[in-house]
Coordinates of C-alpha atoms in Angstrom, one line a residue:
X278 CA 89.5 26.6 -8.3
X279 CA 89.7 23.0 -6.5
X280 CA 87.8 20.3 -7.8
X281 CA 87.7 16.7 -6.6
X282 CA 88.7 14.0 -8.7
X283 CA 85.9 11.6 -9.4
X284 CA 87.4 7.9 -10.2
X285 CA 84.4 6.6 -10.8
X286 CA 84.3 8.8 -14.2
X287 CA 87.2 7.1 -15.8
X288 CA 85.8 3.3 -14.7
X289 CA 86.0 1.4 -17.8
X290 CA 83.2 -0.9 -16.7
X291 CA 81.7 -2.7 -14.4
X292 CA 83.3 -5.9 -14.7
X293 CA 86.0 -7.1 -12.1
X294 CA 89.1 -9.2 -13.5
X295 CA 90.5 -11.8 -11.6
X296 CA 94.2 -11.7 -11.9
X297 CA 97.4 -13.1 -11.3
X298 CA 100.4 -10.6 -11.3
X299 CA 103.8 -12.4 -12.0
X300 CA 106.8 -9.7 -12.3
X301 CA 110.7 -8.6 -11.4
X302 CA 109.6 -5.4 -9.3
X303 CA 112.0 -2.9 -10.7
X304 CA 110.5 0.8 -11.0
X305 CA 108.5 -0.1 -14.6
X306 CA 106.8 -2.9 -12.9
X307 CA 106.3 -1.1 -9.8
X308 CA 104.7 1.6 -10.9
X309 CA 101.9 -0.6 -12.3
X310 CA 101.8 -2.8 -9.5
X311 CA 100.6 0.7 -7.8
X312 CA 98.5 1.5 -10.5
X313 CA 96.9 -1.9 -10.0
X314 CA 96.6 -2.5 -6.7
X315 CA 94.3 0.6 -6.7
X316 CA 92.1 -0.3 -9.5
X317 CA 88.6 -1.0 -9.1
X318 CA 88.1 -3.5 -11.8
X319 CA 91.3 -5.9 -10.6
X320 CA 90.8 -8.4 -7.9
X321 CA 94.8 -9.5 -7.7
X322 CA 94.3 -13.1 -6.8
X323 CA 98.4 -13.6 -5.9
X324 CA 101.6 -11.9 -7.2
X325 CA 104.0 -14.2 -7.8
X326 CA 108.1 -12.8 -8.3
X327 CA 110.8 -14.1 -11.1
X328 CA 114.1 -13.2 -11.9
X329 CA 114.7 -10.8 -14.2
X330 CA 115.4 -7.0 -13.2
X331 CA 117.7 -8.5 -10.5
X332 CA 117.7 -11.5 -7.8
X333 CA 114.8 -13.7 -7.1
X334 CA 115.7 -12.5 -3.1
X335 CA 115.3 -8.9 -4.3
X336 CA 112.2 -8.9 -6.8
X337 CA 110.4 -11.1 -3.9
X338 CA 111.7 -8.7 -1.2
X339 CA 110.4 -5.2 -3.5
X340 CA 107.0 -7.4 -3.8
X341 CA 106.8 -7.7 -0.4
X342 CA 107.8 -4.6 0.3
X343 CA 105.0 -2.9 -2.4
X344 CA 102.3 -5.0 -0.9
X345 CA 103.5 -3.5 3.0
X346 CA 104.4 0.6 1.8
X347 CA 100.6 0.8 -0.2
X348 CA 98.9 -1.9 2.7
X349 CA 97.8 -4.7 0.3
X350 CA 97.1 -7.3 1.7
X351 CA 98.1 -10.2 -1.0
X352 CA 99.7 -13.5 -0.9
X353 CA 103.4 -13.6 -2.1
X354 CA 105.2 -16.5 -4.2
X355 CA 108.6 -16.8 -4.7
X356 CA 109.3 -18.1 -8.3
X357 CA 112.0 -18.9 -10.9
X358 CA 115.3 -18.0 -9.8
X359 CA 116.8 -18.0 -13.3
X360 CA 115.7 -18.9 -17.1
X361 CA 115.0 -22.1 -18.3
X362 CA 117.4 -22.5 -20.5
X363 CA 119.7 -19.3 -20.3
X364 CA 122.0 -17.7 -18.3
X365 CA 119.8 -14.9 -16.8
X366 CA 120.9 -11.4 -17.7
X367 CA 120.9 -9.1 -14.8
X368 CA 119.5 -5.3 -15.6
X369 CA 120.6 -4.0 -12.5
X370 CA 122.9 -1.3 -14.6
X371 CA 119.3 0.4 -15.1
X372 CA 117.1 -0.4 -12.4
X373 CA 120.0 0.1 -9.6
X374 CA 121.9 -2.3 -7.0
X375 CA 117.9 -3.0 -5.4
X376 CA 116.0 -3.1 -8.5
X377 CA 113.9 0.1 -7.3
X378 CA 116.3 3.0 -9.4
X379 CA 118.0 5.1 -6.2
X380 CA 115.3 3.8 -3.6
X381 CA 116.9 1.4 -0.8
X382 CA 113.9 -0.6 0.1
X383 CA 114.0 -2.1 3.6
X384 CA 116.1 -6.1 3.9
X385 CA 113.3 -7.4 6.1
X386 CA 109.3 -7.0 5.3
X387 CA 105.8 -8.3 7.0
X388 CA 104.4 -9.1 3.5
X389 CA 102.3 -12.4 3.1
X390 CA 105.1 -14.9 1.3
X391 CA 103.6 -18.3 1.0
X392 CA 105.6 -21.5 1.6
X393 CA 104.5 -22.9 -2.1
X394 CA 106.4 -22.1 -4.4
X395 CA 104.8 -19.6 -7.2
X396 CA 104.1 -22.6 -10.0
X397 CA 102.6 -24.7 -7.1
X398 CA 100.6 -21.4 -6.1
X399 CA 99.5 -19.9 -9.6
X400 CA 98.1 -23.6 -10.2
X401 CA 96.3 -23.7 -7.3
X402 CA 94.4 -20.1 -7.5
X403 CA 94.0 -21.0 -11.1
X404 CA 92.3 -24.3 -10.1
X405 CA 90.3 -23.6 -7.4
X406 CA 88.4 -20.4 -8.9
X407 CA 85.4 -20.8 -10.5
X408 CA 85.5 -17.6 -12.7
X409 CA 88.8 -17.3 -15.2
X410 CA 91.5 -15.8 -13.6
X411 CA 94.1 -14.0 -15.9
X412 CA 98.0 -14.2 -15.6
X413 CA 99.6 -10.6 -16.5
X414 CA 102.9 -11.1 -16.9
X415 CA 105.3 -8.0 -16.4
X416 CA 108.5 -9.9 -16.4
X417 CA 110.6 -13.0 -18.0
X418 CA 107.4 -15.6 -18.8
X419 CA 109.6 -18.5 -16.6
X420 CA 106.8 -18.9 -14.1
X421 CA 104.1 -18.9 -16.7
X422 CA 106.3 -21.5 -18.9
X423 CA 106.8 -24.1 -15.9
X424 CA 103.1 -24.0 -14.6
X425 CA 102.4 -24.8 -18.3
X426 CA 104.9 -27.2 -18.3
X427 CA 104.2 -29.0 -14.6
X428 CA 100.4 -28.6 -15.0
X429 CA 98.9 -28.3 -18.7
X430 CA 95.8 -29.1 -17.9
X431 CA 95.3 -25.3 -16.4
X432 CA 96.1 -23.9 -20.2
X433 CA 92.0 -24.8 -21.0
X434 CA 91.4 -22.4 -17.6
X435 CA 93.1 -19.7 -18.6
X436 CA 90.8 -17.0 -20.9
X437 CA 94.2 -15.1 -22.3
X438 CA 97.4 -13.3 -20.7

């Protein structure tokens, strides 16, 4: 027997979070990058990518390339190419050559990547919205720790991460 699934039955309320994604797409943070992009109660704000998983030109190019394969339409800053005070350790001996495990995403994409940089562009979405709007952060905190650092003045706007 076929029965349709109902989304609407596992809605966990009513109330839609404003939110900032900053991550190192590799498969763990892609796959709830999917996950969010598609639920109801998440109004994604901006993703912003760090190094981490592997490159900043690849985790910006896999964010990219998520918001263009699932047609999200979501502005793009490119962040913190390394730690702020360590050598960045590179995981690519478990997420693969691309970050993505075995998939080979494409070297060019249409995605939205703004010209600000993603400290510049997390202040500036933080700022200028009137509700709270909450940073989730699925890879090294290095944005999160500049725009705290460049702008502390946006820690009072900030409800939790």
């Amino acid at each position: 027997m076929e029965q349709n699934f109902n989304k609407n039955a596992y809605k966990n309320t009513d109330k839609i979070y404003k939110v900032i994604i900053d991550t190192d797409p590799g498969v763990d943070d892609a796959a709830c990058l999917i996950y969010a992009f598609f639920d109801e109660n998440i109004d994604i704000r901006l993703l912003t990518a760090v190094s981490g998983n592997t490159s900043l030109d690849k985790t910006t190019r896999n964010l990219l390339h998520l918001t263009e394969l699932f047609g999200v339409d979501i502005p793009v800053a490119r962040g913190a190419h390394k730690p702020m005070s360590r050598e960045r350790i590179n995981a690519e001996f478990i997420h693969q050559a691309e970050g993505l495990g075995g998939y080979i995403p494409p070297t060019t994409c249409n995605g939205k990547l703004l010209c600000e940089d993603a400290v510049e562009a997390m202040y500036n979405v933080i700022m200028q919205n009137d509700a709270y709007v909450i940073p989730i952060i699925l890879g090294p905190y290095t944005n999160l720790a500049t725009l705290f650092t460049r702008h502390p003045e946006v820690i009072k706007k900030i409800p939790r991460i």
